[in-house]
Each structure stands twice: as C-alpha cells, then as structure tokens.
Amino acid sequence: MTALLELDGIGISFGGLRAVDDLSFTVNQGQIVGLIGPNGAGKTTVFNMITGVYKPASGTIRWQGNDITGAKPARIATLGLRRTFQTIRLFADMSVFENVRAGCHLAARQHWWQGLLALPAQRREEAELAARTHDILRRLDLEGVADTPATSLPYGVQRRVELARTLAGQPRLIILDEPAAGLNDAESAALNDTIFMIRDTGVTILLVEHDMNVVMQVSDHIVVINFGRKIAEGNATAIRTNPAVIEAYLGRDDDEATAA
Amino acid sequence: MRGFKLDGLKLGALLWAAGLALPFALDSSWVSIAAFFAIYAITALSEDVILGRAGMFDMGHAVYFGIGAYVTAILNTTLNVPILLTLPLAMLLAAAAGALLSAPLIRLRGDYLLVATIGFNAIFVLAMQNNPGGITGGSDGITGIGVPSLFGLQLESQSAMFWLDWVLLGLVLLVMRNLDACEFGRALRYLKQDELAASTLGVDARKVKTLAFALGAALAGLAGTLFAVQLSTVSPSSFVFTESVTLFAIVIVGGQGSIPGVLLGTALMFVVPQIFRGLAEYRYFVFGIAMIAVMVLRPQGLLPRRRSAA
Amino acid sequence: MGTFIQQIVNGLTVGGIYALIALGYTMVYGVMRLINFAHGDLCILGAFVGLTMLTGSAGGGHPGAALLLLAFVVSIIAIAVAGVVLERIAYRPLRKADRLAAVVSALGASLMIENGIMLVWGPQVHVFPSNLLPATTWHVAGATISFIQVMIILASLVLMAALYLFVNHTRFGTAIRAAAIDQDAARLMGINVNRVITSVFIIGPGLGAIGGLFIGIYYREAYFTMGWTYGLYAFIAAILGGIGNIPGAMLGGVLLGLFNAFAAGYVSSSWQDAITFGLLIVILLVRPTGLLGERVAEKV
C-alpha cells in the first residue's frame, strides 16, 4: 500500500480558537477513508486545508511524498485531487451537462486563441470532452437530466451532479464533504453503491460524513476527531468499540451515537 | 434546441449581410450614425467580455477605448504610420494596459474593483488633458488623423468607412460567438458564478481574469482606432467616466453575456440619443428614467442570455 | 507656519463637507451593499433648493439668519423626502435582483436628478449671495480663518457627534448597526429592516443636503454637474475610511480634505485630482477595506 495523501501535524486557528490541532493521518492508494467527529469537530476545516482553501498554520501536507502545504486550490486540482462541498456548489445558471463538463477543465489542452478562432483542433477537442462528459452522465444515471438547469433539481440529484463533476476531472483522490446530507434512505443506500463503484475505477476516496451507516459500511479506515484533535483511528469494528469515541459522541450528541 | 440555435446564428448573419447595403439606402448622416453604432457595438461587446462574461465590475472601460484611439492618433499624425498598421498596435497596447492595470486589482472583489476602475478612468482623462510630453494635445486633443488605405485604395468616403467598421464588427461578433463555445469562455463563466468552486476544478483565476481583461481591452482598442478614424480627431472628452458608465449600463440593460442584448443596448444608448438630438435638453433626463424603469421591470436585462443546452 | 495652519483650516473645512456627504454613501452601503451613485446629485439638489429659498424670498435685501436657517431646514426636508422616494422607486424593487441591476438603477437616478436640475434651474453656474454670513475673519498665527470656515467645521463636528451618539447609543441606532451586519438575522430578531432602510435614506440625504448647501455657500456657486465631482470625492472619503463604517466616513472625509489641501500646496492643480485618484487606488491595493473597515472572510 502506497501513501497517496499524508497529513503530518497540521493545525489552524481562527481568532484564537484552535480549530484543528496537530492532526496526522494517511490516506493510502485505493482506500476509502472516513473522517468523522461530532459537530464542530473541525472536519470541513481539514478538507479546506487539504484543498488549499485555507493555509495550515503548522504541519505539512504531502501528496505522493511531495510537500503541497499551502498550495492554491487550482494547483491542488492539477494533482488530481477533487472535492465536493457540504453546501453543494453547482454553477447555478448552467445545465447539468455544463456543470459536469466544467470538471473537464484541466483536460482541455486548447489555447485561448484557438478557441476564439474556432480552429479544427479545438473543435475536435470540444467533441471529445463532450463525449467524456456524456459518458460520466451515463455512469451516474444523469443522462435524462443533462439539459436541465442544475439547481432546479432535487437535492439528492444535485449531489450526484457534483460528484459527476469531480469525476469528470479523472481524479486520483476525491474528497466528499457529507455526501449523504439531505438524502433520503433510498438515495443514501444508492450512495454506498456509487462510492464503491467509484473506488472500483481506481479512485481513492476520503469522506466526511454524519451518517454513521454510510461511514461504517464503506470505509476501510476511519479517523475520528474531536475539538480539532485526533482521538481514534482504525477500522469500523475498532472504532465502534473505542471508549474515547463512544464518550465523545455520547457526551456531546445523542442522536449520532444511536445512529452509530 | 440545436436547430433553434442555428436559426439565431442564421438570422444574425442575414441581418449583418443586410446591413452591408445600408449606404445604398441611407443618406450620409445616417450612414455615419450606422458607423458609430458598429464602433460602439464593438466597444460594448468588449466590455461584455469583462463585465458580462467574467463578472468583473469594470467601470473604466473607456480607458482602453481611449488608448486605442490615442495610439492610432499619435502614431498616424506624428510618425505617419498607416492606419491599418496602427490598428494592431493599438489593440496590443490596449491589451497590455488592460493586463497591467488589472493584474494587481484582480483579487479585489466586486465593488472595490468597480471603484478602482473609476479611478483609472479619471486618471487617464486627466493625463490626456495635461498633455504629458506634448504628445496628447491636451484638452483639444489631436486632429488630422488620416484615412485607412486598402490595396492602394483610400477609404475616405463615409460609405467605405462604414463598410470597414461593419466588417470588423462582423469579425468581433464571430469571436464573441466562439468565446461561448471554448474553454476560455466557459472558464470565465465558472469564475463569475463561483470562484471557489471553479478554482477547485483547476481554473487558474488570476490567469483567466487577466486574459479576459486583455481581450476586452484589445477589442476596445480596435474600436478606439475606428473611432479616431471616423472622427479624424480625438480628445479627452470622448473617454470620460460617463462613457464608461454608458458602456457598463449597455451590458446590464441589454443582458449580460447576451450578444443580441448588448447590440440592442448599444442601439438604445448610443443611436436613439442621436435621433432625438433636437430634444437634447430632455435627453439624459429621460434616459435616466428609462434606465431605472428597465432595471425595475426587467432586472435581468432586455434580452437576457438564454440558458444554453448541450 | 502660517501656510501650514492655513492648509489645516482649509482642509478641515472641506473635509467636514466631504464627511457629511460620505456618511450618506457609507450608511446606504452598510445596510444595502449598494453604491448610491445618485447621492452626490441629491446633495447638489439640496444646494439648489436652498439657493432658491435664499434668493427667491429675500428680494435682494439681506437674507438674515432666520432665512438662512429656513433654507437649511427646507433643503434638508426636501432632500430627505427625495431620498426616501428614490429608494422606494428605484432600489426597493431590486433588493432581491442581481446587484448590478441596482447599480445601473442608481446610475440612472443620478442622470435623472442631474439633468432634472438642469431642466429646472438651467445649465448656467448660479452664484450664491455674498452677504449670507458675516464677513468676519480671524488671523491666527499668520493664517486667515473666515466665519464660514468656523461655521462649517463646528457644524460638521456637531452633526457627526450627534450621528455617532444616535447610532451607538439608541435602540434604533442598534437596529441600524444590526441590519448592516446581517439583514436576515436582524429581521429574525424582530427588527423592521424596511424602516431601517427608510431611515438611512432620510439621514444620509438629510446630512448630504447640509453638505451640498455648505459647498454652495463656501465656494459661492452651484451648477448641475457638481454632484458628480463632489460626490466622487465624498465617495473616495468613504472608501478611505472603510465603506460601510460610519466613523470611517468621518475620518476619511477629514483626511481627504487635509490631503487635498496639502497636495494643493505642492502639486500643480491640473495633477491634483490625479493624485487623489492615485491615492484611492493605492488604498484599494493595500487595504481595500479602508482604514477602519474589517476584513471579512468568505464562508466555505
């Protein structure tokens, strides 16, 4: 197993509050890793540091052994690291097709002047990327809504569109920020299948999730944080019985503990 | 959908081709108005690249229009450079100015960028008025700009100049249409809608925005050259802040990112006032009321961009 | 030394006027995130209304303090009403629309008011009577200070202090500040945001009318395009202090007035404006949120 993404002692503060402190964990190639923790534990902040939205105040983030700490989001994307957002961020005025096509941005080799002159090579590439987009739409069962304005769709479908958009970038690792939030039971179950399907195409997955059923069922490895610090790490069985985890959840939030 | 889009294109091509016949149907003062329409349409489309498509609040666009006009005026009157040569130079210098001025400001959000570009516009006009190095002619500007010649033919009649302007407008319209269907044009829209989401998809915001400013400025520089040739004179008053405001309003009133919208906006804001010259006193008063009315009744603009399908 | 003090007095006078007008920009921006491009024109409309009161009813004689006061009162009321009407017609319908629609609506309102002034009063420069105020001057350390300068400086200080107290120490002032931070949250807390916005369009243009009349009395002239020039200066002052921030607009106005006064001493007048705009751009580059504005992080 080779390490794809390594977090080594990263930390960040907001206005004196230590949101994440000395956090280390590793995501190996081909794994599905779950990051869990009670509300406000700092999970999304960790994602924002990995994807370059925030710059960690301390520690290093490595991608295949190379230091990428503090790199800008656009540079992170070039590594093949893509994410979804907890609050879905689709392009509102665009169709589902256009949104997923946006994920192909880095695959486009055309220069701006080729585009403005509509040269043959550029037209060819457009056709190729449109085909790739349609292929992904088919795989995620979105062909039927390709021309529909993305934000007019039900929440669950929008989540799938955002997922399709990350896949269009042919990522090595995708980071899913609460992919099951707002989904009904059937959609949530389908999500599990989708996550396995993505992993089977060779994509590594790191996810934050409140829905314990999803996390426990899909994750190979789980990292638990509370108040910005790691409190446990291991497979689903080990986490379920870990006293520190049980205390963190029972002590703070009963709903989540029963869900677990 | 596909068939309908093609019809829109065909209709546009037909209208453009019909426009070529205008000099046979109109007297020379109307041909001159049509020529100004073409020039201002190019300018407004160039503003649309920055404001309507990339979503950057540029309220100093007259600067690039002015740079184009002054470059042509200075090179032509002092060094006798022929117009067809000054034209690419004017575009290049305007593009460089657009990229340089915008580079430090690009990270500014919305209103701050708007205010900074207002500042650039004011400084540009003051600089032209103060005649630095004696090359801009101060408040009176520069007169005696020559006419373009093509294959040894002097394009000096009003009709010939109109055709030059009209052909260039046609080319700019083609470029704008291509912009919609290329990666660069789409990247502008991603950034306009959600810069953070766009950047996580790998869109390099700084590069794409600078390029948008450069392209918008280059097209404005082209229009500025045509403007200088059409009037055979340039002066600072043609590039004041009010002109930038008008260009800004054309894009918003017409419809952001919508080619027909911007063309309609240009006709309303630049051509209609020419028709009502007799009522000059009431013109801008009515204009202001019309701007409020259009925005209140149709905040998305008169001919908003259609949601494009696959 | 004499010129130094003279520049300070001149700068404070003009700065006080800028601050009075800047408050209108900043309060509207604070609550609505809208640059009210028509504000400068409203202020100059105030100068014209006041001028008409002064010249129309005096019949050529000495206007007298009572009439001067009446001119101010009528002007303030007229411009406050105009401000409220403007908000109802041109801005309120666009609150939920694309922000640029409101910007263009504001630009349209500016054109309408500016050219409306021209239609009513004509395009010529109007001269304010010279006998409005006592011609008393004081000589302090080589500088000459006129009665009008003292009046403008004192009046702006008093008005700014009053506004500061109102905004920071009354219930309604708290509502204004709350609405400026988060309109939706303020609404949930039971604050009537519509009333806050209306009040901002009374206070801002009301103070602006005073500023506009001061401009007329100080420079002894008024013309219809004046709103753009002075409006832009006041707007720069608001940016300098941090747009949306009330003490910032006061500080920005005074600093800009002083900056202009001193720049006038050293730079030729033809480049003076360019330097002011250069200053604006430098501020935006170095600290876009202005001197007293706070940085806001984007929520992800």
Short mmCIF file of N, CA and C in Angstrom, two decimals, chain A residues 37-39 210-213 246-260:
data_model
loop_
_atom_site.label_atom_id
_atom_site.label_comp_id
_atom_site.label_asym_id
_atom_site.label_seq_id
_atom_site.Cartn_x
_atom_site.Cartn_y
_atom_site.Cartn_z
N GLY A 37 -16.54 12.79 13.36
CA GLY A 37 -16.39 13.54 14.59
C GLY A 37 -17.67 14.32 14.83
N PRO A 38 -17.93 14.68 16.09
CA PRO A 38 -19.15 15.43 16.41
C PRO A 38 -19.18 16.78 15.68
N ASN A 39 -20.35 17.40 15.69
CA ASN A 39 -20.49 18.73 15.08
C ASN A 39 -19.43 19.69 15.57
N HIS A 210 -21.81 12.50 8.41
CA HIS A 210 -22.52 12.40 9.67
C HIS A 210 -23.24 11.07 9.78
N ASP A 211 -23.69 10.58 8.62
CA ASP A 211 -24.47 9.35 8.58
C ASP A 211 -23.55 8.17 8.87
N MET A 212 -23.64 7.64 10.11
CA MET A 212 -22.73 6.60 10.55
C MET A 212 -22.89 5.33 9.73
N ASN A 213 -24.13 5.06 9.28
CA ASN A 213 -24.33 3.85 8.47
C ASN A 213 -23.43 3.89 7.25
N ILE A 246 -16.87 6.58 21.88
CA ILE A 246 -18.21 6.47 22.49
C ILE A 246 -18.46 7.67 23.41
N GLU A 247 -17.44 8.04 24.17
CA GLU A 247 -17.61 9.15 25.09
C GLU A 247 -17.82 10.47 24.33
N ALA A 248 -17.03 10.64 23.29
CA ALA A 248 -17.14 11.88 22.52
C ALA A 248 -18.55 12.03 21.95
N TYR A 249 -19.09 10.92 21.45
CA TYR A 249 -20.42 11.01 20.85
C TYR A 249 -21.52 11.04 21.88
N LEU A 250 -21.44 10.14 22.90
CA LEU A 250 -22.48 10.11 23.92
C LEU A 250 -22.47 11.39 24.74
N GLY A 251 -21.28 11.88 25.02
CA GLY A 251 -21.16 13.07 25.84
C GLY A 251 -21.69 14.31 25.14
N ARG A 252 -21.61 14.30 23.82
CA ARG A 252 -21.94 15.55 23.11
C ARG A 252 -23.28 15.48 22.40
N ASP A 253 -23.53 14.38 21.74
CA ASP A 253 -24.63 14.38 20.79
C ASP A 253 -25.26 13.00 20.73
N ASP A 254 -26.42 12.83 21.37
CA ASP A 254 -27.04 11.51 21.48
C ASP A 254 -27.49 10.94 20.15
N ASP A 255 -28.00 11.81 19.30
CA ASP A 255 -28.52 11.35 18.01
C ASP A 255 -27.48 10.55 17.23
N GLU A 256 -26.28 11.11 17.20
CA GLU A 256 -25.24 10.50 16.39
C GLU A 256 -24.82 9.16 16.96
N ALA A 257 -24.81 9.07 18.30
CA ALA A 257 -24.38 7.84 18.93
C ALA A 257 -25.35 6.71 18.63
N THR A 258 -26.65 7.03 18.66
CA THR A 258 -27.62 5.98 18.38
C THR A 258 -27.52 5.57 16.91
N ALA A 259 -27.24 6.55 16.07
CA ALA A 259 -27.07 6.23 14.65
C ALA A 259 -25.90 5.27 14.46
N ALA A 260 -24.87 5.43 15.31
CA ALA A 260 -23.71 4.56 15.19
C ALA A 260 -24.05 3.18 15.74
#
